[in-house]
Tab-separated table of C-alpha atoms in Angstrom:
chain	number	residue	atom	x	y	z
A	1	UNK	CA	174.320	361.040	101.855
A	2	UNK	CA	177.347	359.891	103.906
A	3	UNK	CA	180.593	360.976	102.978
A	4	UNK	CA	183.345	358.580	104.857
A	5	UNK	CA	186.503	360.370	105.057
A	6	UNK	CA	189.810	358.472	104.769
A	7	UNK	CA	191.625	357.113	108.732
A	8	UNK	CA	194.496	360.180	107.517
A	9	UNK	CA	191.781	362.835	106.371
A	10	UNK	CA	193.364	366.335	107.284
A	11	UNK	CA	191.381	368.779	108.716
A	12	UNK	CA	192.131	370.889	105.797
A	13	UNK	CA	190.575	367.866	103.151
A	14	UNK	CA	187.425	367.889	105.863
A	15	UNK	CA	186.679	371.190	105.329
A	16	UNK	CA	187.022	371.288	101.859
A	17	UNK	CA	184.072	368.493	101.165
A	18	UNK	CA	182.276	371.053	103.662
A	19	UNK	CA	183.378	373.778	101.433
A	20	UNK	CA	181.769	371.268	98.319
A	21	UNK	CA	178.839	370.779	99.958
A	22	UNK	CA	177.675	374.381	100.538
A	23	UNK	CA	178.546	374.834	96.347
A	24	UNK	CA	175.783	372.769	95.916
A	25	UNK	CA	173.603	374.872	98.761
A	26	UNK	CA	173.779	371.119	100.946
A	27	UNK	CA	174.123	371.221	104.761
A	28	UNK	CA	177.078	369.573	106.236
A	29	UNK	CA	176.976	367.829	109.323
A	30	UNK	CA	180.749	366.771	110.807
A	31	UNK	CA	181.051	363.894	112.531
A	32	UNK	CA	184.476	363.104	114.385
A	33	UNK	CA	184.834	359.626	115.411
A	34	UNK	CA	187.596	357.903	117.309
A	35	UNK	CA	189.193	356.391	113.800
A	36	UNK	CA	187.453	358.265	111.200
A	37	UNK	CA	185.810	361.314	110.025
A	38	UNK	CA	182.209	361.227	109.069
A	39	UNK	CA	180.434	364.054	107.032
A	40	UNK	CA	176.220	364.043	106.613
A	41	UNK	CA	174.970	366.019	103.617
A	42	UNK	CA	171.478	366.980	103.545
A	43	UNK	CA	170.125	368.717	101.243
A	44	UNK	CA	168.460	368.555	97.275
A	45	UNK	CA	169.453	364.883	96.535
A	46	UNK	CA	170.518	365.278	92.751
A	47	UNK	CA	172.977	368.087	93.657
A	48	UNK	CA	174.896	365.977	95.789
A	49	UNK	CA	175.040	363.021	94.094
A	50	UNK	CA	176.471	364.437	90.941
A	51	UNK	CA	179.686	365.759	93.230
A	52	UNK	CA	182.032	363.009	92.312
A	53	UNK	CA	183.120	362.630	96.189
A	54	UNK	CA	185.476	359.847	95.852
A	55	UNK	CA	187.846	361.889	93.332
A	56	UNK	CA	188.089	364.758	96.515
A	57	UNK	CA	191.411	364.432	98.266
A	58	UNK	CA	190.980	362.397	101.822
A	59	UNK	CA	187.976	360.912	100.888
A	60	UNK	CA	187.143	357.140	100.856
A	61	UNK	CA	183.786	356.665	100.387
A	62	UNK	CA	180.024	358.209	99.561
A	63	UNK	CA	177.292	356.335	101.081
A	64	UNK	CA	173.555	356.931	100.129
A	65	UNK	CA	171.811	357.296	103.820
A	66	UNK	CA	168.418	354.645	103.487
A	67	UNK	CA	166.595	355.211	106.671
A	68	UNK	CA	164.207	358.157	107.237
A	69	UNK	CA	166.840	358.901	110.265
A	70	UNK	CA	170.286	359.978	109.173
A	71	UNK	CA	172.380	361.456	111.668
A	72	UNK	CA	171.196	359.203	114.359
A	73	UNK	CA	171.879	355.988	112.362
A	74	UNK	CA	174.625	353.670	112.859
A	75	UNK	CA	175.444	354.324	108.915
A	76	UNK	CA	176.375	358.256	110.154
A	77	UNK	CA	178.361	357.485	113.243
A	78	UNK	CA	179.859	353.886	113.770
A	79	UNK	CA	180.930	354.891	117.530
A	80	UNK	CA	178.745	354.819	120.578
A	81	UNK	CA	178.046	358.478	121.346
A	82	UNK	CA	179.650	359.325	124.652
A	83	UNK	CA	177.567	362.581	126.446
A	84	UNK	CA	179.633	364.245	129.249
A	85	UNK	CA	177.078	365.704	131.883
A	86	UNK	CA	179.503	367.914	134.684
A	87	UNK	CA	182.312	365.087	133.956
A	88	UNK	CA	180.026	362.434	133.879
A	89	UNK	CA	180.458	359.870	130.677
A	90	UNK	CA	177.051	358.483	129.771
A	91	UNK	CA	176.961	355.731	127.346
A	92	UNK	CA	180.252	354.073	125.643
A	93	UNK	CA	180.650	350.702	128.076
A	94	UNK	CA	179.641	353.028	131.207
A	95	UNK	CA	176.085	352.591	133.371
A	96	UNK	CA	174.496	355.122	134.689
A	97	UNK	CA	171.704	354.771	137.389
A	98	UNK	CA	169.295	357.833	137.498
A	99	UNK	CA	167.256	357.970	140.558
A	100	UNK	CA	164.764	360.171	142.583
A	101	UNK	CA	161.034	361.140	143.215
A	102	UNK	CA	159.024	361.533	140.146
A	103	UNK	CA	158.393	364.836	141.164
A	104	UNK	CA	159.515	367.673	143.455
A	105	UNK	CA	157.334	368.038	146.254
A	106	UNK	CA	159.301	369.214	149.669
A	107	UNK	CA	162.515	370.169	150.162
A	108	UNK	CA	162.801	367.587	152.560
A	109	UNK	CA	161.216	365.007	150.618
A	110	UNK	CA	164.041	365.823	147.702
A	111	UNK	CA	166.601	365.831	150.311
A	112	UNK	CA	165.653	362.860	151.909
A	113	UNK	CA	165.447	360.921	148.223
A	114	UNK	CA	168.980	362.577	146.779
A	115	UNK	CA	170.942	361.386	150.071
A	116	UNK	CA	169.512	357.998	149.813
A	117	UNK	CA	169.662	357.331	146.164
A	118	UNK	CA	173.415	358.842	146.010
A	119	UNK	CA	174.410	356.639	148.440
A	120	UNK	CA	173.256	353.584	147.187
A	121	UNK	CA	175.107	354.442	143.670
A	122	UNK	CA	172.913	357.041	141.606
A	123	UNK	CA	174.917	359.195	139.454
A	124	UNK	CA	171.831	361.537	138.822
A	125	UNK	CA	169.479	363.010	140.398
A	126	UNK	CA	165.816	362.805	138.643
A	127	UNK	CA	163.344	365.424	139.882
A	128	UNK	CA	160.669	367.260	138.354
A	129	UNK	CA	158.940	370.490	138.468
A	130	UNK	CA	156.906	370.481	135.743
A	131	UNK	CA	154.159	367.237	135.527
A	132	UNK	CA	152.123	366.464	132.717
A	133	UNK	CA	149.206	365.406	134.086
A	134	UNK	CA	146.214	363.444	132.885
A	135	UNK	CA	143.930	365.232	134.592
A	136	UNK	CA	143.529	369.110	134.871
A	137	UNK	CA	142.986	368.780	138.826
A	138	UNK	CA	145.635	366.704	139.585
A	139	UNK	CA	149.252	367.991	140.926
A	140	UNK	CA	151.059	370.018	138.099
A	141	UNK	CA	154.558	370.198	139.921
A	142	UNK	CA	156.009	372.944	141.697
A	143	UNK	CA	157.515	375.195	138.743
A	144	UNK	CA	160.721	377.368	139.259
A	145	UNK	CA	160.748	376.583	142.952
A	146	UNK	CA	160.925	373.240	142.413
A	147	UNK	CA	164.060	373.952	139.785
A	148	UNK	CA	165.882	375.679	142.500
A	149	UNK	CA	165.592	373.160	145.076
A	150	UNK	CA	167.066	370.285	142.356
A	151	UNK	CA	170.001	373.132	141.813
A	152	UNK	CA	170.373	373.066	145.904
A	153	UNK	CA	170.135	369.426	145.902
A	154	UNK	CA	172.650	368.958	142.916
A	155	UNK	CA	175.313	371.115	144.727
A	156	UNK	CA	174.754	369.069	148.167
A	157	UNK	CA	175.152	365.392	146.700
A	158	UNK	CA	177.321	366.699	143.694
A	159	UNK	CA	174.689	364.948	141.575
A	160	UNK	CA	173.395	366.762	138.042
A	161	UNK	CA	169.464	366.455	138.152
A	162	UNK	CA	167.697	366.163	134.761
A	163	UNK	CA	163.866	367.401	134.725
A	164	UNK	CA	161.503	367.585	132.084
A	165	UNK	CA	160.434	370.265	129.892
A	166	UNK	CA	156.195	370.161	128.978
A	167	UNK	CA	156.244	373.046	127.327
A	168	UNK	CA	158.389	375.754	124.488
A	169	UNK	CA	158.117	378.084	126.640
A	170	UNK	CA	159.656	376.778	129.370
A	171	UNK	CA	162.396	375.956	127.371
A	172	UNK	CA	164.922	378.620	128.766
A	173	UNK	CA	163.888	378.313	132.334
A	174	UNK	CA	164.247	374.413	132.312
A	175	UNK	CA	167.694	374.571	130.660
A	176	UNK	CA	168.996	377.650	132.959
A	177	UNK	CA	168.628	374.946	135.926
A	178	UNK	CA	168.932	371.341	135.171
A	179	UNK	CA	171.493	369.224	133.405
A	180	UNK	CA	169.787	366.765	131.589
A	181	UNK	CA	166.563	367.937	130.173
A	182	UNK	CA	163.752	365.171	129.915
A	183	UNK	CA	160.819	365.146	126.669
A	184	UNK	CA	158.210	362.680	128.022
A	185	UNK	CA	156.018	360.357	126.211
A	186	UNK	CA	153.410	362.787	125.577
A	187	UNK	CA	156.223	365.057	124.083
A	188	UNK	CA	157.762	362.928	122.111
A	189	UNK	CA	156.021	363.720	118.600
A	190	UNK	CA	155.979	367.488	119.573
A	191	UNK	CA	158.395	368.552	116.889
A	192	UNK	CA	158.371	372.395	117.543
A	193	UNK	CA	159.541	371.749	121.205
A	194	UNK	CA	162.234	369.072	120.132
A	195	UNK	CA	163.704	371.556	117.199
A	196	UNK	CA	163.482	374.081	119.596
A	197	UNK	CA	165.623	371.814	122.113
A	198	UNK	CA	168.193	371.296	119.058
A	199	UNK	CA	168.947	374.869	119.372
A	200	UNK	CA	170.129	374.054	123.568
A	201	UNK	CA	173.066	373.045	124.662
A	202	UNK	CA	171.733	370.761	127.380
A	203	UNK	CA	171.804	367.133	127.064
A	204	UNK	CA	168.276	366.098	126.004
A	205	UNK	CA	166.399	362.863	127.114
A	206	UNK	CA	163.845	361.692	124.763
A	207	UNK	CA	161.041	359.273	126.495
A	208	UNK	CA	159.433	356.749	123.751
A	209	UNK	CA	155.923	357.876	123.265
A	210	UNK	CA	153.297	355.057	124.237
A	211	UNK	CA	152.384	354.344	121.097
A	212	UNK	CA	155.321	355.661	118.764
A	213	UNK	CA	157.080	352.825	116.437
A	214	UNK	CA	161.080	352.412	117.052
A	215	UNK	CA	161.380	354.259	113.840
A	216	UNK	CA	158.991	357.205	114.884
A	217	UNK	CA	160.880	357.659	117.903
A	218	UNK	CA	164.469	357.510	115.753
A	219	UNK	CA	162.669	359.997	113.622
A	220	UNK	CA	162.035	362.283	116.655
A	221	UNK	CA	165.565	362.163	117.701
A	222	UNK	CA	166.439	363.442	114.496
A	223	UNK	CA	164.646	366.455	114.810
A	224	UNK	CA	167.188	367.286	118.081
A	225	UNK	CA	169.910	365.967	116.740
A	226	UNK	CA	169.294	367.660	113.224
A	227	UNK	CA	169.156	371.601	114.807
A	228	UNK	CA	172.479	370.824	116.309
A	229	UNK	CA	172.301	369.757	119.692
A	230	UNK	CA	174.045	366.155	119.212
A	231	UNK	CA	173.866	364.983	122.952
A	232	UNK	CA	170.807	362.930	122.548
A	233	UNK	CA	169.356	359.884	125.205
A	234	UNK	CA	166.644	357.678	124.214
A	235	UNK	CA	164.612	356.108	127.044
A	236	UNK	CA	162.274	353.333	126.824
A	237	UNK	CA	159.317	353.397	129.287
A	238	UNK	CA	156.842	351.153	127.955
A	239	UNK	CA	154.790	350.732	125.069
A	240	UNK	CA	150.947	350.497	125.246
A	241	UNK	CA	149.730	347.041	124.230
A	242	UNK	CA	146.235	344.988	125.145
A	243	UNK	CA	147.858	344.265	128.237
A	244	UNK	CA	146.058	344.588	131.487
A	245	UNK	CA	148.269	343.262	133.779
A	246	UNK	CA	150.616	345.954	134.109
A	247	UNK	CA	150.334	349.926	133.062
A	248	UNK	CA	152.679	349.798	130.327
A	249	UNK	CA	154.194	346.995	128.138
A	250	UNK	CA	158.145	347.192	128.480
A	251	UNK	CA	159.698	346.882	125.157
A	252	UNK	CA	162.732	345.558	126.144
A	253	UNK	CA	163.928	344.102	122.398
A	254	UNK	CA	164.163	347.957	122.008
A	255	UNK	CA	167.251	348.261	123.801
A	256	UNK	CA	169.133	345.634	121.358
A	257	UNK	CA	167.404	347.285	118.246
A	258	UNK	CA	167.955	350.432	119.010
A	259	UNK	CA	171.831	349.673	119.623
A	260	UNK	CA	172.162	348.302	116.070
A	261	UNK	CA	170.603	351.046	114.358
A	262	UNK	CA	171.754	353.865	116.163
A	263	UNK	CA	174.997	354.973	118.346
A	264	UNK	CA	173.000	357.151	120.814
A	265	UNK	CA	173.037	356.124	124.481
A	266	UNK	CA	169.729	354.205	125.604
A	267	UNK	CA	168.091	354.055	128.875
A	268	UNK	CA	165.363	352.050	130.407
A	269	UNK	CA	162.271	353.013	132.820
A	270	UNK	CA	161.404	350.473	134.782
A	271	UNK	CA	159.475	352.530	137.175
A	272	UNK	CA	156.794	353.807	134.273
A	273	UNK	CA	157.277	350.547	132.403
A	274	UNK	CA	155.502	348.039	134.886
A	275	UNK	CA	153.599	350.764	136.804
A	276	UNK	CA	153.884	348.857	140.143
A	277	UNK	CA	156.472	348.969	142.636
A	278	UNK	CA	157.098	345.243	142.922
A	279	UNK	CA	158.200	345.321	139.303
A	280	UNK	CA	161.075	347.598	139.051
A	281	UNK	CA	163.607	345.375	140.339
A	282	UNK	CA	162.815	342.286	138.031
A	283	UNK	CA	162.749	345.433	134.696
A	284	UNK	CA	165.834	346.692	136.232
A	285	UNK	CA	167.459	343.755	135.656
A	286	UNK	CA	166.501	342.761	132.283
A	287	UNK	CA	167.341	346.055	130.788
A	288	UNK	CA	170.910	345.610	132.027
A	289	UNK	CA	171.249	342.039	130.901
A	290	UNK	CA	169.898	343.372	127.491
A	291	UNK	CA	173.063	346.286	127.208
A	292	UNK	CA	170.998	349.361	128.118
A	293	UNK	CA	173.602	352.068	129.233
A	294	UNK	CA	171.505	352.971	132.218
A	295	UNK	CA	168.063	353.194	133.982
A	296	UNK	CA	166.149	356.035	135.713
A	297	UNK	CA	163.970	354.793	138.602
A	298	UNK	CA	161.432	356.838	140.954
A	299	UNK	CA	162.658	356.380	144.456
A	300	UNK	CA	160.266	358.432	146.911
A	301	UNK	CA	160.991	358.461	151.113
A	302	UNK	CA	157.461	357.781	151.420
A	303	UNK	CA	155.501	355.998	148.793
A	304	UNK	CA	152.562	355.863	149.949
A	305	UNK	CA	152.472	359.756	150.710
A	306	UNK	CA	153.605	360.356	146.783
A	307	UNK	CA	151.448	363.223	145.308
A	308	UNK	CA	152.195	361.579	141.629
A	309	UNK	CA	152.888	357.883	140.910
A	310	UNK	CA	153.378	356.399	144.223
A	311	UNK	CA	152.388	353.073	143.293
A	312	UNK	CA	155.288	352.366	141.765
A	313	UNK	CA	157.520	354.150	143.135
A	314	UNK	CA	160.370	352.523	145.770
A	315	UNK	CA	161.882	353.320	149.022
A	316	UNK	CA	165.412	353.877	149.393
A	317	UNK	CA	165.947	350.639	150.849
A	318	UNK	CA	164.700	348.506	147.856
A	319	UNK	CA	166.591	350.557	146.047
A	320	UNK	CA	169.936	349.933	147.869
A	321	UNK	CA	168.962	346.624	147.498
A	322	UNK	CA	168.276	347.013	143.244
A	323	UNK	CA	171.640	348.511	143.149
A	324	UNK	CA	173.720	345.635	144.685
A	325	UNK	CA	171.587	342.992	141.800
A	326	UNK	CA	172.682	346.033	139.283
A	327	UNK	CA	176.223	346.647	140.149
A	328	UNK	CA	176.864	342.640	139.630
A	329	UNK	CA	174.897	342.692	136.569
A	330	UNK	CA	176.823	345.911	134.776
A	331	UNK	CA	180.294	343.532	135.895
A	332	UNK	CA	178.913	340.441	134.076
A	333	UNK	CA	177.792	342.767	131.107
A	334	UNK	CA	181.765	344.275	130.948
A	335	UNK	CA	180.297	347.518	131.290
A	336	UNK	CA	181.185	350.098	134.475
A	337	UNK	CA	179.052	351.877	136.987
């Protein structure tokens, strides 16, 4: 259930339907928006709705939550959800470009990528050190090393890095270097690590899983959101359909759907979505014009050298040249880079 506090709720009224709810052993869940007060109860459904909420002082309304997702629904929180990353405002009319190699593999190959990328307009940095691979043999990333060159790199280009976490244990490690931390596809219905990532204060970024529904994916946000950690990104990377032509299926009606149903920030792929370098441009685009609030892209000195995903990765040219199509695009959309 929703409880929808009156525009004059005191915080003293707020924290006595909190006080209410833990009578009835529910969990509260406060939500402060920029007019309103929003409180999510969840706990044995009966108990709650036999608290006549409307008769508490400050409150205006009790609404019944629907969807399988509550505190990432639109029916919890009205407001875009605004995530500050080192005094950087992600979502909320703002676009953010995310940019780098796929993964860490030099320090001058990082070096090389964060000038270039920060240059042309990136307000991240995307590395990683960790790579879940599809094959046991193939590279697996370059672990804590690789973390300490993003920390180097993020200090040289004042640029916060996110990287991915593939595994609970690497959990604390992952968080005690990067900014942003990343749950790819494969991760994305591994519900120990993303409770476990609840528990962080570090932004998380959750990756659509290749074959996950919208509301799977919802669902999966809710198990962050749910331990506590509220600062929550979806990404969409591609979907896997009976397509051929290209490595992934870019959903990009999940932007638009996913801003009516929820107020997280979301965040297209265009690198993984096509697979193919000569496709991230034309993605790029389309997930602006469709109200994403930003895009991560693999940008790599030297493609062809790329010891993961070089095909479809792009040099820091095209990518100057992405970001002059973007930064027009974001103007026409009324948003700012």
């Amino acid at each position: 259930m929703i409880i929808v506090m009156r525009r004059d709720a005191s915080d003293d009224e707020i924290a006595r339907v909190v006080e209410r709810l833990d009578q009835v052993g529910a969990e509260a869940h406060v939500s402060r928006g920029q007019t309103r007060t929003v409180i999510g109860a969840v706990g044995d459904r009966e108990a709650i709705t036999q608290v006549p909420w409307v008769a508490l002082a400050g409150v205006e309304r009790a609404v019944p939550v629907l969807k399988p997702f509550k505190f990432v629904s639109r029916e919890f929180q009205q407001d875009d959800s605004i995530i500050t990353v080192r005094g950087l405002a992600i979502g909320g009319g703002t676009f953010t470009p995310i940019a780098g190699p796929c993964a860490v593999e030099t320090r001058e190959q990082l070096f090389t990528a964060a000038q270039a990328v920060r240059s042309a307009g990136a307000l991240i940095l995307r590395g990683d050190a960790f790579k879940p691979r599809t094959s046991p043999y193939a590279f697996q990333g370059m672990g804590e090393e690789g973390l300490e060159l993003l920390a180097e790199a993020r200090d040289e280009f004042d640029m916060p890095f996110i990287a991915e976490v593939v595994d609970p244990r690497h959990i604390e490690l992952v968080a005690s270097y990067a900014d942003i931390i990343r749950v790819g596809t494969r991760n994305m219905a591994n519900f120990p690590l993303l409770s476990e990532l609840g528990k962080q204060s570090k932004p998380v970024m959750l990756k659509r899983g290749f074959t996950a529904s919208i509301e799977e994916w919802l669902n999966a946000a809710e198990y962050v959101y749910k331990e506590g950690n509220h600062d929550v990104i979806m990404c969409e990377r591609g979907i896997r359909t009976f397509e051929t032509a290209t490595r992934n299926t870019l959903d990009i009606s999940a932007v638009p759907v996913l801003k009516g149903l929820s107020h997280l920030p979301v965040f297209v792929d265009p690198s993984h979505s096509g697979g193919h370098r000569r496709l991230v441009a034309p993605l790029a685009r389309v997930a602006v014009a469709a109200g994403a609030d930003g895009i991560m892209v693999d940008v790599h000195p030297n493609p062809e050298q790329a010891l993961v995903d070089g095909g479809q990765a792009i040099t820091p040219d095209d990518f100057a040249a992405l970001m002059s199509d973007v930064s027009a695009l974001v103007s026409v959309m009324g948003m700012s880079l």
